[in-house]
Short mmCIF file of C-alpha atoms in Angstrom, two decimals:
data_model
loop_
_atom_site.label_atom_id
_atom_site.label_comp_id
_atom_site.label_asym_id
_atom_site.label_seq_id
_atom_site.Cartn_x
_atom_site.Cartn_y
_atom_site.Cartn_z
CA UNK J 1 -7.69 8.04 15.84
CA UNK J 2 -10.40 8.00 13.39
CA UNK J 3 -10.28 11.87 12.40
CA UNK J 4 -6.31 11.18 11.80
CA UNK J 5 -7.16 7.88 9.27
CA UNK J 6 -9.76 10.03 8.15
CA UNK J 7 -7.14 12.69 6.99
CA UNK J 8 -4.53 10.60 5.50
CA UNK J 9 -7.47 8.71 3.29
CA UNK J 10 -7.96 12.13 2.12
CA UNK J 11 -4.81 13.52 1.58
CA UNK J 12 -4.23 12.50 -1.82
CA UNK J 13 -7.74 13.60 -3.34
CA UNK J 14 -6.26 17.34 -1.52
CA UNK J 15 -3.19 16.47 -3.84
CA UNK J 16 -5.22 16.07 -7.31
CA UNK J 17 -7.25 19.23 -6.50
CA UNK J 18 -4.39 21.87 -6.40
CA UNK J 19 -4.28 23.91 -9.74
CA UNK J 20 -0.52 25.13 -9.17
CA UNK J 21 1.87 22.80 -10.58
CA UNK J 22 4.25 24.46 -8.44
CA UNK J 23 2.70 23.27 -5.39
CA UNK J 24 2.45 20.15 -6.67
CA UNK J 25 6.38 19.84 -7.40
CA UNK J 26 6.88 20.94 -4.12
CA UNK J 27 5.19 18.17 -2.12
CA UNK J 28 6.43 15.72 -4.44
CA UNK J 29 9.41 16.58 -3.44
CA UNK J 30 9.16 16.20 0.36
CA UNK J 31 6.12 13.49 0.47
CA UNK J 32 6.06 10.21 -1.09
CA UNK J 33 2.75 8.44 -1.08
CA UNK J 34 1.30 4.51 -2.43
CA UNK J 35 0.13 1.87 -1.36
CA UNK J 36 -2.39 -1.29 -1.87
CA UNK J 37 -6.09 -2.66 -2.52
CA UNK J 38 -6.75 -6.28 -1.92
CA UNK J 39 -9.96 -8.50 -2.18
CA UNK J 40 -9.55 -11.89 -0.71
CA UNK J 41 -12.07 -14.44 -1.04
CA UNK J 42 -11.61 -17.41 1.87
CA UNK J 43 -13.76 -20.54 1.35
CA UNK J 44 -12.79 -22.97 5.11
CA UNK J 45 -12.96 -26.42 5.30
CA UNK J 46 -13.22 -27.61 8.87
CA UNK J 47 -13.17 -31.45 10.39
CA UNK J 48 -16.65 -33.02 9.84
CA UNK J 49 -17.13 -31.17 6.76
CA UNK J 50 -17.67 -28.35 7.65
CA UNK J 51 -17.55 -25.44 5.34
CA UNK J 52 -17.29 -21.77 6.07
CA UNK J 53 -16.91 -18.94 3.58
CA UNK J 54 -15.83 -14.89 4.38
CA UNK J 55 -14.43 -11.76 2.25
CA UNK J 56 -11.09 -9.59 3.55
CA UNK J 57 -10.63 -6.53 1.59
CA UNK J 58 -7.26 -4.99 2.75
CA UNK J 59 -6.01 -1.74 2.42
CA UNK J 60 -2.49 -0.05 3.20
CA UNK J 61 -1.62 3.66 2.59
CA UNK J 62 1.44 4.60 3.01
CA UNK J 63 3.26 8.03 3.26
CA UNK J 64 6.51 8.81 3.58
CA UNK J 65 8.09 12.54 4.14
CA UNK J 66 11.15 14.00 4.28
CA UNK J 67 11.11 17.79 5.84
CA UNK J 68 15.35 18.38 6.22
CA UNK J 69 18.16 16.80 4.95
CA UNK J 70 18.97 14.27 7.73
CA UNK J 71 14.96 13.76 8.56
CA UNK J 72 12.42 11.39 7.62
CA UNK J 73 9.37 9.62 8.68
CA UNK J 74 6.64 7.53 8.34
CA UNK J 75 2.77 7.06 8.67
CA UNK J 76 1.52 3.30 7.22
CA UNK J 77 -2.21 2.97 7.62
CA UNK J 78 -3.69 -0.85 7.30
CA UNK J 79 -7.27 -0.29 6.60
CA UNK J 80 -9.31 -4.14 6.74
CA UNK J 81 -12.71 -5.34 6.09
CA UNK J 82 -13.97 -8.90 7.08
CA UNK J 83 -17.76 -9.88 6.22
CA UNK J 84 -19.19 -13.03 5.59
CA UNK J 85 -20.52 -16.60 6.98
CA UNK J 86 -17.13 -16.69 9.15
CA UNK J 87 -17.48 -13.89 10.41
CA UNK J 88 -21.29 -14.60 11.51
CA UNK J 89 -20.16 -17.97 13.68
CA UNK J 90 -17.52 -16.18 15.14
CA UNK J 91 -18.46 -14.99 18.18
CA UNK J 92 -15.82 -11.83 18.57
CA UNK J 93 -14.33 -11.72 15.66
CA UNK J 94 -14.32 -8.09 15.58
CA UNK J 95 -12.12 -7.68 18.91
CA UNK J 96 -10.55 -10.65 17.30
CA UNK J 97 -8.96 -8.71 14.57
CA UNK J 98 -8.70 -5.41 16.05
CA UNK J 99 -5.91 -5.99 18.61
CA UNK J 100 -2.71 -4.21 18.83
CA UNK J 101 0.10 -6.01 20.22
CA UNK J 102 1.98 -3.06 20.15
CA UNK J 103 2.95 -0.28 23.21
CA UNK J 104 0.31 2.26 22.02
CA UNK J 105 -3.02 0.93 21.41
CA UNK J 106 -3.29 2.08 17.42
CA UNK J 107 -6.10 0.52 16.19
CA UNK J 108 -9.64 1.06 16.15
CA UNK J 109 -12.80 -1.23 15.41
CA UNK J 110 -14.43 1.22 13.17
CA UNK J 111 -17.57 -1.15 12.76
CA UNK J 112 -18.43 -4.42 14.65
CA UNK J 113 -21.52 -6.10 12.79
CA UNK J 114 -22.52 -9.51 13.55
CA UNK J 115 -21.04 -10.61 9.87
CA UNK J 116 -19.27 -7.16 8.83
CA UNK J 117 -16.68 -6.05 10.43
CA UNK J 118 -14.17 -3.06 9.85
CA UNK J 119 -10.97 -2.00 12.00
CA UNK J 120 -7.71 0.88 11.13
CA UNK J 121 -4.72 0.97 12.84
CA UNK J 122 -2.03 2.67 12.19
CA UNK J 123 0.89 0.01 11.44
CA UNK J 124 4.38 2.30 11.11
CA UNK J 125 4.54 5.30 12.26
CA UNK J 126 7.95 6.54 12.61
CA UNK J 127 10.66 9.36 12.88
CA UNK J 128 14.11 9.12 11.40
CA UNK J 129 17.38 11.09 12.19
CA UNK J 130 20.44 9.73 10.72
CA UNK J 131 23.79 11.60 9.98
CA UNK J 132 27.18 10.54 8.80
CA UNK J 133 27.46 6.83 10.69
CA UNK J 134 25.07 7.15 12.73
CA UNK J 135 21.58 6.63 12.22
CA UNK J 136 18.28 7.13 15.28
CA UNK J 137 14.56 5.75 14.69
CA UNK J 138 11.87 6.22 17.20
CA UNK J 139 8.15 5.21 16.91
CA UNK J 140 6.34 1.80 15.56
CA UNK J 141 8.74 0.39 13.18
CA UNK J 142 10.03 -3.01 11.92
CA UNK J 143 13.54 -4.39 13.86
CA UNK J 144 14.59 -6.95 11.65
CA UNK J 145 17.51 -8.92 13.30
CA UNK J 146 16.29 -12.07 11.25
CA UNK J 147 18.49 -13.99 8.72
CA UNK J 148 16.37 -16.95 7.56
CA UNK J 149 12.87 -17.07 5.65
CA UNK J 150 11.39 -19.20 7.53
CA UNK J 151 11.93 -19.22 10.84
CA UNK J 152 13.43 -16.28 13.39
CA UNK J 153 14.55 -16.76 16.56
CA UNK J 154 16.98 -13.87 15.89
CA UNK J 155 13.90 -11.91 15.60
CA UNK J 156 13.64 -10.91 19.24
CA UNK J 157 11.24 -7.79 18.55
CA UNK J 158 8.55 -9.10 15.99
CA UNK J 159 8.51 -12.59 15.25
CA UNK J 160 6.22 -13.16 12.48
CA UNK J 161 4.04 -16.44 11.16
CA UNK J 162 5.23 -17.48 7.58
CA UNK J 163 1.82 -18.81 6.84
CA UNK J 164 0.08 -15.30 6.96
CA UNK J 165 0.80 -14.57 3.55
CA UNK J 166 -1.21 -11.73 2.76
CA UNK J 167 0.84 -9.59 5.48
CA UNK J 168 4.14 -9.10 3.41
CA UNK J 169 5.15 -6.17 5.67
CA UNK J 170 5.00 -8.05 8.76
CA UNK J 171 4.67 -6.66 12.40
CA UNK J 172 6.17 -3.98 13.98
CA UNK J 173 6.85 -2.54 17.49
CA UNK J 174 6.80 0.47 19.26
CA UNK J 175 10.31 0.83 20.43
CA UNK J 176 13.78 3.19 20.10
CA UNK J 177 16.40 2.43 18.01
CA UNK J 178 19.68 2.97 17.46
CA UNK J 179 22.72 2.02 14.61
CA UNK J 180 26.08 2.98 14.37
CA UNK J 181 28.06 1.93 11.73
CA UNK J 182 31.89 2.17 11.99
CA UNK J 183 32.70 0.76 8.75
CA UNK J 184 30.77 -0.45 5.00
CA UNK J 185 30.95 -3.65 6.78
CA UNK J 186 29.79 -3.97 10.52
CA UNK J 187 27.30 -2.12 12.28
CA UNK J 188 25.93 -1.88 16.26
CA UNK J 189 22.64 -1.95 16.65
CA UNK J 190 20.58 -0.94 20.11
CA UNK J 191 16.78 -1.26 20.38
CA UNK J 192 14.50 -0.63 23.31
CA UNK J 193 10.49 -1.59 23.38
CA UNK J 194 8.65 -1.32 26.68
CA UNK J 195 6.04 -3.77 27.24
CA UNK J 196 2.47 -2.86 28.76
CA UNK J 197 2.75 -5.28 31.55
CA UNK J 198 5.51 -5.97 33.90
CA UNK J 199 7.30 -8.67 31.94
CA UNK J 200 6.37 -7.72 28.44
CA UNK J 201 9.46 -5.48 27.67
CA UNK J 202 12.46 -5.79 25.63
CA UNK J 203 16.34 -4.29 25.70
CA UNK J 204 18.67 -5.42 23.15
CA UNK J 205 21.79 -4.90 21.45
CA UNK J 206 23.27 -6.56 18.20
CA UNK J 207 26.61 -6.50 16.23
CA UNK J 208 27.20 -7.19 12.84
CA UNK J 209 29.96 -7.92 10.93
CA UNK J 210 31.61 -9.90 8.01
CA UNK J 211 34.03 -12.46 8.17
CA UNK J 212 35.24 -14.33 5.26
CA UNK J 213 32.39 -14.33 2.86
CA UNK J 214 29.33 -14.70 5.41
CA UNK J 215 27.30 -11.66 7.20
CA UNK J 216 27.62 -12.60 10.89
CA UNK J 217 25.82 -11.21 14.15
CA UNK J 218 25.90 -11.80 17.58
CA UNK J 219 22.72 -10.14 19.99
CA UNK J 220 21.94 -10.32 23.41
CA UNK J 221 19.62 -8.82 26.07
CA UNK J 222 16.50 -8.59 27.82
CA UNK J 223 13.59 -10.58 26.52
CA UNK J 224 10.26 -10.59 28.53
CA UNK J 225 11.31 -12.71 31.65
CA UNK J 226 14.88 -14.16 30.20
CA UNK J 227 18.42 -13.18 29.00
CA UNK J 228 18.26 -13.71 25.65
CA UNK J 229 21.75 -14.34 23.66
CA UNK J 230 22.40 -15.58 20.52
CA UNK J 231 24.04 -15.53 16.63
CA UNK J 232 22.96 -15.67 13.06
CA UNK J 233 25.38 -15.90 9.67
CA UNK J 234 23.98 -15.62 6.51
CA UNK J 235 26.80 -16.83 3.75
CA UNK J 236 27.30 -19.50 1.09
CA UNK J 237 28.73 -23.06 0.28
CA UNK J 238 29.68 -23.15 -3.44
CA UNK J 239 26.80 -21.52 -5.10
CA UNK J 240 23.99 -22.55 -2.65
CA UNK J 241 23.09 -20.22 -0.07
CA UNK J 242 24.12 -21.17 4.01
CA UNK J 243 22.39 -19.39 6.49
CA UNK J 244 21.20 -20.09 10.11
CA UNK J 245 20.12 -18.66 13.45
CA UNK J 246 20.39 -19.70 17.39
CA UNK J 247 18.84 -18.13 20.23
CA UNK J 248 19.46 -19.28 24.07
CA UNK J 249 16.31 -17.72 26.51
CA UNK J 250 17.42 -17.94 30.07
CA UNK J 251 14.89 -16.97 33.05
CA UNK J 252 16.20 -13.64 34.54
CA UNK J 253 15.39 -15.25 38.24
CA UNK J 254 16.55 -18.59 37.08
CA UNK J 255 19.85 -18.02 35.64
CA UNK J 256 22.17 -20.81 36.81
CA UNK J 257 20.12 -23.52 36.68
CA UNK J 258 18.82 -25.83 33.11
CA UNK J 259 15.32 -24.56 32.68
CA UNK J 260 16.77 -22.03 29.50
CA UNK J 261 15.25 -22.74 25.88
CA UNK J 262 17.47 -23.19 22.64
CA UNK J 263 15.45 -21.92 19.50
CA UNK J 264 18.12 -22.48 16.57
CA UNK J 265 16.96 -22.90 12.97
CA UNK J 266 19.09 -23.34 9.20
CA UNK J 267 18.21 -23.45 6.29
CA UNK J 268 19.71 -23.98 2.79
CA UNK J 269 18.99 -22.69 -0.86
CA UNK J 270 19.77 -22.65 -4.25
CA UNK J 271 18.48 -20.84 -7.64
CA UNK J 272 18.99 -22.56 -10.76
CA UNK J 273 19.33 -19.84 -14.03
CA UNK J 274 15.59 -21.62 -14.80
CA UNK J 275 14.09 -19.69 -12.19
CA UNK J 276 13.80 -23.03 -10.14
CA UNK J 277 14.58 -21.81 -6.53
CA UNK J 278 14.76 -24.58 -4.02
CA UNK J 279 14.64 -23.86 -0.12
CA UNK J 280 14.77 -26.36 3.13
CA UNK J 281 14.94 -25.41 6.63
CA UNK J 282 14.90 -27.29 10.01
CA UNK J 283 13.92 -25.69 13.53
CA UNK J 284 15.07 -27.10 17.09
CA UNK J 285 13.07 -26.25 20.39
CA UNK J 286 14.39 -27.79 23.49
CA UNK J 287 11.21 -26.93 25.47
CA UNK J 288 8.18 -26.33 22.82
CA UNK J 289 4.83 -25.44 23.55
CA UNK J 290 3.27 -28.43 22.47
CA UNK J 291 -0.24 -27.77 24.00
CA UNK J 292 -1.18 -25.23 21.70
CA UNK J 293 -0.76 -24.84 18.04
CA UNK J 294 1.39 -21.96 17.49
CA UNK J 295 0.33 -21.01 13.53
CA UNK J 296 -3.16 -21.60 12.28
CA UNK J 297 -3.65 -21.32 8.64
CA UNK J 298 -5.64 -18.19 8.66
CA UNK J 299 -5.61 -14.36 8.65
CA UNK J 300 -5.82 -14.11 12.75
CA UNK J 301 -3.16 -16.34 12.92
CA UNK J 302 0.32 -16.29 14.91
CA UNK J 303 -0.77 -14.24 18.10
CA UNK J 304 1.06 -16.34 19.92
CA UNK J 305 4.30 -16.88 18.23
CA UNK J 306 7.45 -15.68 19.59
CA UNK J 307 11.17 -15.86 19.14
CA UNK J 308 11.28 -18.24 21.87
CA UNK J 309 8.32 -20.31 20.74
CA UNK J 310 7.68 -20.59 17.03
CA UNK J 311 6.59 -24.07 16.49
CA UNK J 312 5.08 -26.64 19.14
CA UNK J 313 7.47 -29.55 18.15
CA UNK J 314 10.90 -30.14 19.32
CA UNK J 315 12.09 -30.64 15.45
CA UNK J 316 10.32 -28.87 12.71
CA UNK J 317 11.44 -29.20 8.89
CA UNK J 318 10.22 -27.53 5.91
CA UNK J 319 10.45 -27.37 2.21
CA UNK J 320 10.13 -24.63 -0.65
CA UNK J 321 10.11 -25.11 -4.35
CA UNK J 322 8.96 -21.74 -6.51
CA UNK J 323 9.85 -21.04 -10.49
CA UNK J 324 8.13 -19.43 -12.89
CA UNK J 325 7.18 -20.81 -15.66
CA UNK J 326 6.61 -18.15 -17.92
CA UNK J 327 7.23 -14.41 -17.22
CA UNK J 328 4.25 -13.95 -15.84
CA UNK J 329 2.85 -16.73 -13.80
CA UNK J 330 5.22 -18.18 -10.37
CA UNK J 331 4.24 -21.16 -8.88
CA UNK J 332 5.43 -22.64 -5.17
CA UNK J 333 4.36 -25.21 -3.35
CA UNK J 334 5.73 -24.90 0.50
CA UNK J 335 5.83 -27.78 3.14
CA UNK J 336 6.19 -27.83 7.17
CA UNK J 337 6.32 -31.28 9.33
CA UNK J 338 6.72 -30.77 13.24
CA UNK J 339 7.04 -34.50 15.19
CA UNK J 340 5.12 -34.94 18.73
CA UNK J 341 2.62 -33.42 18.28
CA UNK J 342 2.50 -34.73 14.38
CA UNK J 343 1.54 -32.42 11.94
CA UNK J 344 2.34 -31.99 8.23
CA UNK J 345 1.19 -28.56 6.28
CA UNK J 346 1.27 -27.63 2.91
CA UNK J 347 0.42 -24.56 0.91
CA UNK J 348 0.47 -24.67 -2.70
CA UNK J 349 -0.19 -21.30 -4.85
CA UNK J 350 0.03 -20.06 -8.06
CA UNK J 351 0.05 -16.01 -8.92
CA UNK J 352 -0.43 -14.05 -12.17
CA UNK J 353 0.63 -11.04 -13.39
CA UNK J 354 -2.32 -9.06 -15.02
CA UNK J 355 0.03 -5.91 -15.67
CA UNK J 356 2.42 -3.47 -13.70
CA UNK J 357 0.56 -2.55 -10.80
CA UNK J 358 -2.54 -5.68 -11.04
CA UNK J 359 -1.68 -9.48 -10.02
CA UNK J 360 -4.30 -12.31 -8.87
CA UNK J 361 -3.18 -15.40 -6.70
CA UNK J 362 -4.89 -18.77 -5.77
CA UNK J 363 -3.66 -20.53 -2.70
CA UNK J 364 -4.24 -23.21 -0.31
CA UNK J 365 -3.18 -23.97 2.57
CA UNK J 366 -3.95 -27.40 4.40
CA UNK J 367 -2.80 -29.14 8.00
CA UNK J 368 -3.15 -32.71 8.77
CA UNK J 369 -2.81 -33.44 12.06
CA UNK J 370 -3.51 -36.85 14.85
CA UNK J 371 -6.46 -36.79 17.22
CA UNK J 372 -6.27 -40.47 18.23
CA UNK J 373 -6.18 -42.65 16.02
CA UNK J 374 -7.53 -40.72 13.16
CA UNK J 375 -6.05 -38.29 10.85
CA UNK J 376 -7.95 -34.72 10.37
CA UNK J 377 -7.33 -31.82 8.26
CA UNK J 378 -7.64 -28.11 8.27
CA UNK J 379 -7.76 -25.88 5.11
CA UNK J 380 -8.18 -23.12 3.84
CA UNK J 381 -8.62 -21.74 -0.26
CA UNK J 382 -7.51 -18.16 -1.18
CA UNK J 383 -8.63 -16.09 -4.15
CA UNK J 384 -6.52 -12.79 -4.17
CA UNK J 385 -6.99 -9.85 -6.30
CA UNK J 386 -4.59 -7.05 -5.65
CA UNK J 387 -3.96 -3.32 -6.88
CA UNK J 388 -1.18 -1.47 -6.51
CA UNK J 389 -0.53 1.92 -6.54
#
C-alpha cells in the first residue's frame, strides 16, 4: 500500500523530468492528473470551557487514464495529516481516522504519534467500460442515487454527513455497477457492494426516467438486514426548484409485520438573479436513533450515518441562505433543528477567492443541545487555506 502511494506521489515529478516533448504529448493524452492541498486550522470549544486546538493538512491526487477508446479508470489518493493539542487528548485518534468503511481495507496509518498523526488511503479506484448504451464500472467508486442536498435516503450505498465540509467528494464503496440507458431520457441502473460481515452487504437496482418536467426514480433492493424500496423526483414549481426523496427499510426476516422505517426528506429552493440562493429542507424518521447523535461537527464525523438513519429526531428541518456579495467573496449561513432529542445547529462561513487555483474560508459550526435543564453548546472554528492544482 505504501510503495503504491509512494509511486503515484511521484509520478508527476517522473512527468517534469522527460526531455522529449513527444513523450510528454503522449501521456497527456491518455493520463489526466490534479488535485488539492489544504491547511485547516481547528480551534474546539467544548462544555465547561473547554478549549482544544489541532492542524489537518489534506491532500488528494488524483489520476485519471484512458488506455482504449471505450476504457477508463481511476486512482484518487487522500493523503491527511492531524497534529496538535486534539490530537494529544485523544486517546486513538490515529485508528480513529484511519478506518476504511469500505470492502477492501485501503488505508494505511502511515504514522501514529501521540499528537501527529498521518494516514493514505486510496479513496476511488476504479475501472470503466462503457459502449453505445451501455455503460460497466467496477472498483471503489461513488453511487449517487441522491436527489436532495441535504439529506439522502435515496443514497442507499454512501450516505454522507452534510456537516463534513471539507470532504466535497464524499464517500465511496467498493461495489459493481451497471447502467443501461435506452433512451436521452431514462436509464437502469444495477449496483452490487458486498459487505465484510454477514449483514453488511448491499444489492440494488434503480430506474430513472422523466415525466412531465421532473427527473423521477424508483429503487429497490437489499440493504444490510431489510428490503429497501423507495422514489425520488427532482423538478420545479414555477421557478423554484421541487425535489424530494422516500425510502421504506423493511427487516428481511420481519417482512409482514410494522417494525419497517420510513426515511423521506424535501426540500425547496430558489436563486434570485442577485446571487441570493435560498434552500429549506425537512426530514421524517419513523423510528430514529435517538440515543446517539448521528453528525458531530467535526472531521471524524458521520461514521454512523446511514440511509436509514441520518438524523436522531423523528422531524428534522433545515435552512440555507448563500450569495455572494461581490465576485469574489460567498457567504452562507446554514441551519438544522431536530425535536426530541432538541438540538439546533448552525454553521456560518464566509470564503474568498485569492485567484484561479487559491481560495481561503472561515467557518463555524455550533450545536446547542438539552442536558436537563440546561442548555450546552458544541463548536467548532475553521480556518481553510486551499491550493488547487
Amino acid at each position: 500500500m505504501f510503495r503504491l502511494t509512494s509511486a503515484f506521489l511521484l509520478l508527476p515529478f517522473f512527468l517534469a523530468a522527460q526531455d522529449s516533448s513527444a513523450v510528454k504529448k503522449k501521456m497527456k493524452d491518455y493520463v489526466q492528473a490534479g488535485g488539492y492541498l489544504k491547511d485547516l486550522q481547528v480551534v474546539s470549544f467544548f462544555p465547561g470551557d473547554s478549549i482544544q486546538t489541532y492542524n489537518y493538512i489534506h491532500n488528494r491526487l488524483n489520476f485519471h487514464f484512458s488506455p482504449a477508446k471505450h476504457l477508463t479508470a481511476a486512482v484518487e489518493v487522500r493523503n491527511r495529516i492531524y497534529y496538535g493539542q486534539q490530537v494529544y487528548d485523544t486517546p486513538g485518534y490515529g485508528k480513529l481516522v484511519s478506518q476504511d468503511n469500505g470492502y477492501f481495507n485501503l488505508s494505511a496509518l502511515v504514522v501514529n504519534g501521540r499528537s501527529f498523526v498521518a494516514t493514505t488511503m486510496i479513496d476511488r479506484g476504479w475501472i470503466d467500460w462503457s459502449e453505445k448504451k451501455w455503460e460497466v464500472r467496477f472498483g471503489r467508486q461513488r453511487i449517487n442515487w441522491g436527489k436532495t442536498l441535504v439529506w439522502n435516503p435515496n443514497d442507499l450505498f454512501n450516505a454522507f454527513n452534510f456537516t463534513d465540509f471539507d470532504y466535497e467528494e464524499q464517500p465511496g464503496s467498493d461495489a459493481l455497477r451497471a447502467d443501461y440507458y435506452p433512451n436521452g431520457m431514462s436509464a437502469v441502473e444495477m449496483a452490487v457492494r458486498p459487505g465484510r460481515k454477514k449483514n453488511e452487504a448491499v444489492a440494488a437496482g434503480l430506474w430513472r426516467f422523466n415525466k412531465r418536467g421532473y427527473d423521477i426514480q424508483l429503487l429497490g433492493g437489499l440493504y444490510k438486514t431489510d428490503i429497501a424500496f423507495g422514489t425520488g423526483w427532482a423538478g420545479n414549481i414555477g421557478n423554484a426548484g421541487f425535489k424530494g426523496e422516500a425510502t421504506w427499510f423493511q427487516p428481511k426476516d420481519k417482512f409482514t409485520d410494522t417494525s419497517g422505517v420510513l426515511s423521506a426528506t424535501m426540500t425547496a429552493d430558489y436563486s434570485f438573479s442577485n446571487t441570493l440562493y435560498l434552500e429549506a429542507a425537512v426530514l421524517f424518521n419513523n423510528h430514529p436513533v435517538k440515543n446517539a447523535f448521528l453528525f458531530i461537527p467535526g472531521q471524524a464525523a458521520g461514521t454512523a450515518i446511514s440511509a436509514k438513519n441520518l438524523m436522531p429526531s423523528e422531524w428534522s428541518f433545515f435552512a440555507q441562505a448563500s450569495g455572494s456579495p461581490t465576485p469574489l467573496i460567498t457567504l452562507s449561513f446554514a441551519s438544522m433543528y431536530g425535536a426530541d432529542p432538541g438540538f439546533v445547529f448552525i454553521m456560518p462561513s464566509c470564503s474568498y477567492s485569492i485567484s484561479d487555483n487559491w481560495d481561503i474560508m472561515l467557518l463555524g459550526q455550533s450545536v446547542f443541545f438539552s442536558s436537563g435543564k440546561k442548555i450546552r453548546s458544541f463548536s467548532n472554528a475553521f480556518l481553510r487555506l486551499k491550493w488547487s492544482f
